[in-house]
Tab-separated table of C-alpha atoms and ligand atoms in Angstrom:
chain	number	residue	atom	x	y	z
A	261	MET	CA	-0.311	82.632	57.488
A	262	GLU	CA	-0.455	79.358	59.242
A	263	THR	CA	0.143	77.304	56.108
A	264	VAL	CA	3.227	79.403	55.394
A	265	THR	CA	4.569	78.732	58.859
A	266	ALA	CA	3.890	74.974	58.526
A	267	LYS	CA	5.575	74.853	55.169
A	268	GLY	CA	8.505	76.832	56.456
A	269	GLY	CA	8.832	74.366	59.258
A	270	GLU	CA	8.745	71.414	56.813
A	271	GLU	CA	11.398	72.931	54.658
A	272	ARG	CA	13.716	73.591	57.592
A	273	ALA	CA	13.192	70.100	58.849
A	274	ARG	CA	14.059	68.734	55.439
A	275	GLN	CA	17.209	70.747	55.381
A	276	VAL	CA	18.324	69.559	58.828
A	277	MET	CA	17.642	65.923	57.955
A	278	GLU	CA	19.678	66.325	54.781
A	279	ALA	CA	22.556	68.024	56.479
A	280	LEU	CA	22.693	65.230	59.090
A	281	ALA	CA	22.503	62.505	56.495
A	282	GLU	CA	25.290	64.179	54.527
A	283	ALA	CA	27.452	64.426	57.518
A	284	GLY	CA	27.007	60.744	58.207
A	285	THR	CA	28.132	60.004	54.671
A	286	GLN	CA	31.139	62.354	54.915
A	287	ASN	CA	32.270	61.025	58.275
A	288	PRO	CA	31.720	57.154	58.197
A	289	GLU	CA	33.093	56.829	61.770
A	290	LEU	CA	30.258	59.009	62.925
A	291	ALA	CA	27.555	57.340	60.844
A	292	ASP	CA	25.754	56.014	63.969
A	293	PHE	CA	25.928	59.371	65.642
A	294	TYR	CA	24.222	61.107	62.783
A	295	GLU	CA	21.667	58.237	62.114
A	296	PHE	CA	20.660	58.477	65.837
A	297	HIS	CA	20.214	62.257	65.566
A	298	GLN	CA	18.113	61.939	62.422
A	299	ARG	CA	15.841	59.632	64.310
A	300	ILE	CA	15.595	61.990	67.272
A	301	PHE	CA	15.086	64.956	65.047
A	302	GLN	CA	12.343	63.246	63.149
A	303	LEU	CA	10.530	62.412	66.480
A	304	GLN	CA	10.954	66.000	67.650
A	305	HIS	CA	9.743	67.473	64.379
A	306	GLU	CA	6.578	65.265	64.379
A	307	ALA	CA	5.812	66.348	67.977
A	308	LYS	CA	6.294	70.033	67.128
A	309	ALA	CA	4.100	69.744	63.954
A	310	GLN	CA	1.242	68.304	66.118
A	311	ILE	CA	1.074	71.230	68.514
A	312	THR	CA	-2.295	72.915	68.034
A	313	ALA	CA	-2.342	74.988	71.261
A	314	THR	CA	-2.026	78.784	71.417
A	315	LEU	CA	0.715	80.321	73.481
A	316	GLU	CA	-0.577	82.532	76.188
A	317	MET	CA	1.769	85.515	75.663
A	318	LEU	CA	2.844	87.883	78.434
A	319	ASP	CA	1.514	91.424	78.231
A	320	GLN	CA	3.978	93.641	76.311
A	321	GLU	CA	4.546	95.830	79.418
A	322	VAL	CA	5.361	92.725	81.591
A	323	LEU	CA	7.564	91.391	78.859
A	324	ARG	CA	9.642	94.549	78.612
A	325	ALA	CA	9.972	94.692	82.376
A	326	ARG	CA	11.177	91.120	82.488
A	327	VAL	CA	13.851	91.834	79.798
A	328	ARG	CA	15.012	94.887	81.908
A	329	GLN	CA	15.225	92.739	84.996
A	330	GLY	CA	17.145	89.982	83.204
A	331	LEU	CA	14.354	87.504	83.608
A	332	PRO	CA	13.588	85.000	80.897
A	333	GLN	CA	10.110	85.144	79.286
A	334	LEU	CA	8.983	81.669	79.383
A	335	SER	CA	7.509	79.572	82.283
A	336	PHE	CA	7.097	75.808	82.256
A	337	ALA	CA	3.346	76.236	82.690
A	338	GLN	CA	3.111	77.942	79.340
A	339	LEU	CA	4.204	74.897	77.480
A	340	PRO	CA	1.336	72.878	76.011
A	341	LEU	CA	2.466	69.550	77.489
A	342	GLU	CA	-0.163	66.898	78.177
A	343	ALA	CA	0.881	63.856	80.103
A	344	GLU	CA	0.090	61.081	77.695
A	345	GLY	CA	1.498	62.422	74.515
A	346	PHE	CA	4.541	63.843	76.201
A	347	SER	CA	5.256	60.440	77.993
A	348	ARG	CA	4.949	58.573	74.689
A	349	LEU	CA	7.423	60.877	73.101
A	350	ALA	CA	9.960	60.799	75.984
A	351	THR	CA	9.706	56.987	76.183
A	352	GLU	CA	10.261	56.542	72.492
A	353	ILE	CA	13.293	58.869	72.678
A	354	ALA	CA	14.599	56.933	75.651
A	355	GLN	CA	14.293	53.675	73.786
A	356	THR	CA	16.056	55.215	70.786
A	357	LEU	CA	18.829	56.395	73.035
A	358	ALA	CA	19.224	52.923	74.592
A	359	GLN	CA	19.496	51.350	71.164
A	360	TYR	CA	22.355	53.624	70.223
A	361	ASP	CA	24.169	53.628	73.546
A	362	PRO	CA	24.486	50.218	75.131
A	363	ALA	CA	25.695	51.858	78.316
A	364	LEU	CA	22.243	53.524	78.646
A	365	ALA	CA	20.319	50.376	77.746
A	366	VAL	CA	20.776	49.043	81.308
A	367	GLU	CA	18.604	51.879	82.515
A	368	THR	CA	15.474	51.072	80.488
A	369	ASP	CA	13.874	49.090	83.333
A	370	GLY	CA	10.997	50.948	84.739
A	371	LEU	CA	10.558	53.474	81.966
A	372	GLU	CA	6.782	52.995	82.123
A	373	GLU	CA	6.830	54.318	85.741
A	374	VAL	CA	8.667	57.462	85.079
A	375	ASP	CA	6.552	60.676	85.779
A	376	TRP	CA	7.788	62.417	82.567
A	377	LEU	CA	5.908	65.660	83.126
A	378	SER	CA	7.203	66.230	86.636
A	379	LEU	CA	10.707	65.400	85.504
A	380	ALA	CA	10.369	67.783	82.520
A	381	GLY	CA	9.374	70.494	85.032
A	382	ARG	CA	12.430	69.882	87.123
A	383	ARG	CA	14.767	69.798	84.180
A	384	PHE	CA	13.259	73.061	82.858
A	385	GLU	CA	14.137	74.818	86.196
A	386	GLN	CA	17.499	73.223	86.561
A	387	GLY	CA	18.720	74.312	83.208
A	388	MET	CA	18.032	77.932	83.933
A	389	ALA	CA	20.635	80.517	84.834
A	390	ASP	CA	20.130	81.447	88.524
A	391	GLU	CA	22.037	84.664	89.163
A	392	SER	CA	21.073	84.670	92.782
A	393	GLU	CA	23.318	81.788	93.451
A	394	GLU	CA	26.862	82.482	94.329
A	395	GLU	CA	28.091	79.021	93.727
A	396	ALA	CA	27.074	76.942	90.703
A	397	PRO	CA	24.903	74.169	91.865
A	398	GLU	CA	26.235	70.567	91.453
A	399	GLU	CA	25.763	69.476	87.917
A	400	ALA	CA	22.672	67.240	87.711
A	401	GLU	CA	23.537	63.716	86.670
A	402	MET	CA	22.635	62.962	83.159
A	403	GLY	CA	21.265	59.456	82.913
A	404	LEU	CA	18.850	57.987	80.273
A	405	VAL	CA	15.734	59.636	81.537
A	406	GLU	CA	17.203	63.109	81.966
A	407	THR	CA	18.739	63.041	78.478
A	408	ALA	CA	15.396	61.692	76.986
A	409	VAL	CA	13.284	64.285	78.792
A	410	ASP	CA	15.490	67.151	77.660
A	411	LEU	CA	15.241	65.979	73.978
A	412	ALA	CA	11.507	65.577	74.367
A	413	LEU	CA	11.054	69.044	75.767
A	414	GLN	CA	12.915	70.671	72.920
A	415	PRO	CA	10.194	70.790	70.250
A	416	TYR	CA	7.778	72.450	72.805
A	417	LEU	CA	10.447	75.005	73.790
A	418	GLU	CA	11.245	75.696	70.124
A	419	TRP	CA	7.587	76.198	69.344
A	420	ALA	CA	7.161	78.733	72.207
A	421	ALA	CA	10.513	80.459	71.494
A	422	GLU	CA	9.525	81.159	67.853
A	423	GLN	CA	6.572	83.115	69.152
A	424	VAL	CA	8.227	84.889	71.997
A	425	MET	CA	11.603	85.791	70.563
A	426	PRO	CA	10.396	88.480	68.053
A	427	HIS	CA	9.077	90.517	71.057
A	428	VAL	CA	12.403	90.532	72.886
A	429	ASP	CA	14.483	93.709	72.685
A	430	GLN	CA	17.854	92.276	71.732
A	431	GLU	CA	19.782	95.446	72.601
A	432	ARG	CA	18.487	95.388	76.209
A	433	TRP	CA	19.255	91.848	76.922
A	434	LYS	CA	22.855	90.913	76.004
A	435	ARG	CA	23.078	88.313	78.807
A	436	GLY	CA	24.773	84.991	78.783
A	437	CYS	CA	21.535	83.009	79.229
A	438	CYS	CA	18.605	82.733	76.791
A	439	PRO	CA	16.024	85.535	77.002
A	440	VAL	CA	13.197	83.087	76.309
A	441	CYS	CA	13.840	79.897	78.420
A	442	GLY	CA	16.889	80.871	80.540
A	443	GLY	CA	18.957	78.111	79.087
A	444	ALA	CA	22.668	78.024	78.329
A	445	PRO	CA	23.985	78.584	74.848
A	446	ASP	CA	25.826	75.804	72.954
A	447	PHE	CA	26.654	77.612	69.771
A	448	ALA	CA	27.410	81.152	68.526
A	449	THR	CA	27.496	82.925	65.158
A	450	LEU	CA	29.508	85.884	64.154
A	451	VAL	CA	27.560	88.024	61.760
A	452	GLU	CA	28.439	91.559	60.878
A	453	GLU	CA	31.712	93.368	59.993
A	454	THR	CA	31.815	94.572	63.540
A	455	GLY	CA	31.912	90.923	64.668
A	456	ALA	CA	28.640	90.989	66.605
A	457	ARG	CA	28.243	87.661	68.223
A	458	HIS	CA	24.912	85.893	68.584
A	459	LEU	CA	24.460	83.062	70.968
A	460	MET	CA	22.152	80.072	70.306
A	461	CYS	CA	20.174	78.376	73.084
A	462	SER	CA	20.894	74.717	73.630
A	463	ARG	CA	17.228	74.155	74.640
A	464	CYS	CA	14.924	76.255	72.594
A	465	ARG	CA	17.306	77.332	69.749
A	466	SER	CA	16.603	81.059	70.114
A	467	GLN	CA	19.375	83.329	69.029
A	468	TRP	CA	20.365	86.482	70.851
A	469	LEU	CA	22.864	89.265	70.649
A	470	TYR	CA	25.811	89.067	73.029
A	471	LYS	CA	29.111	90.718	73.735
A	472	ARG	CA	31.913	89.538	71.563
A	473	LEU	CA	34.591	89.096	74.241
A	474	GLN	CA	32.994	87.850	77.366
A	475	CYS	CA	32.264	84.385	78.700
A	476	PRO	CA	28.417	83.823	78.858
A	477	PHE	CA	28.767	81.235	81.467
A	478	CYS	CA	30.739	83.101	84.139
A	479	ASN	CA	30.698	86.692	82.740
A	480	ASN	CA	34.508	86.700	82.718
A	481	ALA	CA	35.724	89.571	80.527
A	482	ASP	CA	39.405	89.298	81.283
A	483	HIS	CA	40.931	88.946	77.863
A	484	THR	CA	43.875	87.085	79.137
A	485	LYS	CA	41.529	84.238	80.225
A	486	LEU	CA	39.404	84.165	77.088
A	487	LEU	CA	40.893	82.432	73.971
A	488	TYR	CA	39.602	81.163	70.768
A	489	TYR	CA	41.036	78.671	68.399
A	490	PRO	CA	39.972	79.177	64.737
A	491	SER	CA	39.644	76.232	62.366
A	492	GLU	CA	42.138	76.039	59.573
A	493	ASP	CA	39.784	77.726	57.108
A	494	GLU	CA	38.733	80.190	59.832
A	495	VAL	CA	35.053	79.354	59.374
A	496	TYR	CA	34.731	77.947	62.982
A	497	ARG	CA	36.051	79.097	66.247
A	498	LEU	CA	36.292	77.305	69.530
A	499	TYR	CA	36.006	79.748	72.364
A	500	VAL	CA	37.331	78.651	75.741
A	501	CYS	CA	37.260	80.359	79.103
A	502	LYS	CA	40.169	79.631	81.397
A	503	ALA	CA	38.183	80.991	84.412
A	504	CYS	CA	35.301	78.630	84.343
A	505	LYS	CA	36.688	75.954	81.929
A	506	HIS	CA	33.617	75.994	79.717
A	507	TYR	CA	33.699	76.173	75.907
A	508	LEU	CA	31.552	77.489	73.139
A	509	LYS	CA	31.514	76.613	69.439
A	510	ALA	CA	30.986	79.363	66.956
A	511	LEU	CA	30.529	79.768	63.146
A	512	ASP	CA	31.809	82.843	61.375
A	513	LEU	CA	29.088	83.526	58.881
A	514	ARG	CA	31.316	86.088	57.214
A	515	LYS	CA	33.671	83.322	56.154
A	516	ALA	CA	31.305	80.410	55.672
A	517	SER	CA	30.992	79.403	52.006
A	518	HIS	CA	28.856	76.215	52.663
A	519	ARG	CA	25.064	76.370	52.737
A	520	VAL	CA	24.430	76.872	56.431
A	521	VAL	CA	21.766	75.008	58.141
A	522	LEU	CA	21.984	76.621	61.495
A	523	ALA	CA	19.764	74.182	63.431
A	524	ALA	CA	22.086	71.344	62.389
A	525	GLU	CA	25.397	73.132	63.137
A	526	PRO	CA	25.706	72.097	66.780
A	527	LEU	CA	25.607	68.512	65.650
A	528	LEU	CA	27.787	69.022	62.548
A	529	THR	CA	30.520	70.352	64.754
A	530	VAL	CA	30.769	67.429	67.148
A	531	ALA	CA	34.505	67.076	66.392
A	532	MET	CA	34.947	70.452	68.161
A	533	ASP	CA	33.193	69.155	71.201
A	534	LEU	CA	35.496	66.123	71.352
A	535	ALA	CA	38.511	68.314	70.887
A	536	ALA	CA	37.447	70.746	73.660
A	537	GLN	CA	36.497	67.963	76.065
A	538	GLU	CA	39.916	66.348	75.509
A	539	GLN	CA	41.476	69.596	76.569
A	540	GLY	CA	39.522	69.441	79.820
A	541	TYR	CA	36.779	71.984	78.891
A	542	LYS	CA	33.150	71.417	79.628
A	543	VAL	CA	29.951	71.953	77.748
A	544	GLY	CA	28.570	75.384	78.733
A	545	ALA	CA	26.161	75.340	81.642
A	546	PHE	CA	25.096	77.545	84.492
B	127	ZN	ZN1	16.214	79.038	75.182
B	128	ZN	ZN1	33.737	81.440	81.841
């Protein structure tokens, strides 16, 4: 069983790396972007492959109750993070980021002193939807260490999510935030003839069922304020919400003829991010 999982992981990783390399070849102006993401993905993949811990799962009863209450399943304490290894990974990611983005290179002083584990804990909480808050909190500033720690957390979140997600009752969730980690979606897929829409978590890569015509970021369901722009071949859609000014990229799997590597899609569609941001829309967040 374990070997199969490990092999499956290797195969998926190879597909992602290939898709990113191919995208770099196809879009020479984005070659650096895809090269950077291949390096980051490689680091994340190695970190994930090295996890030997066992996830302490919640009791099934508790799990179901949390789904009913709209609470995500995962807590930061469940992640198998140990200070030394995690700090090494985050530092290496920060150095890689600085190499590719000169604007961030000025922030590399003092990287050794960063308390990566505490920062990871804060970022985990900050990225969660908090429905008790009336007003959205000020967006946290994304400097070098914040970006690095988010990327370093990802393999651990994915590892946990793969184990938790099969136990989540999709029909009972249907919320804008991730049922596993509470994070915001950054991608969606349209699957069946009915047009069921699944959202994909920007943090742990879980996918969950959501309503087709509602904004996951502000719950706006007013159809006059929700639009989407299809790509010329209708394979992709850019959803925008005029109420909260967030956007969401989507892939229509009914129309896609290319071999889809879903884990790479959020990066393969970077041109859509640029187009949306040019129009004044923001990456989805809570
Ligand atoms: Zn998640
Ligand atoms: Zn909205």
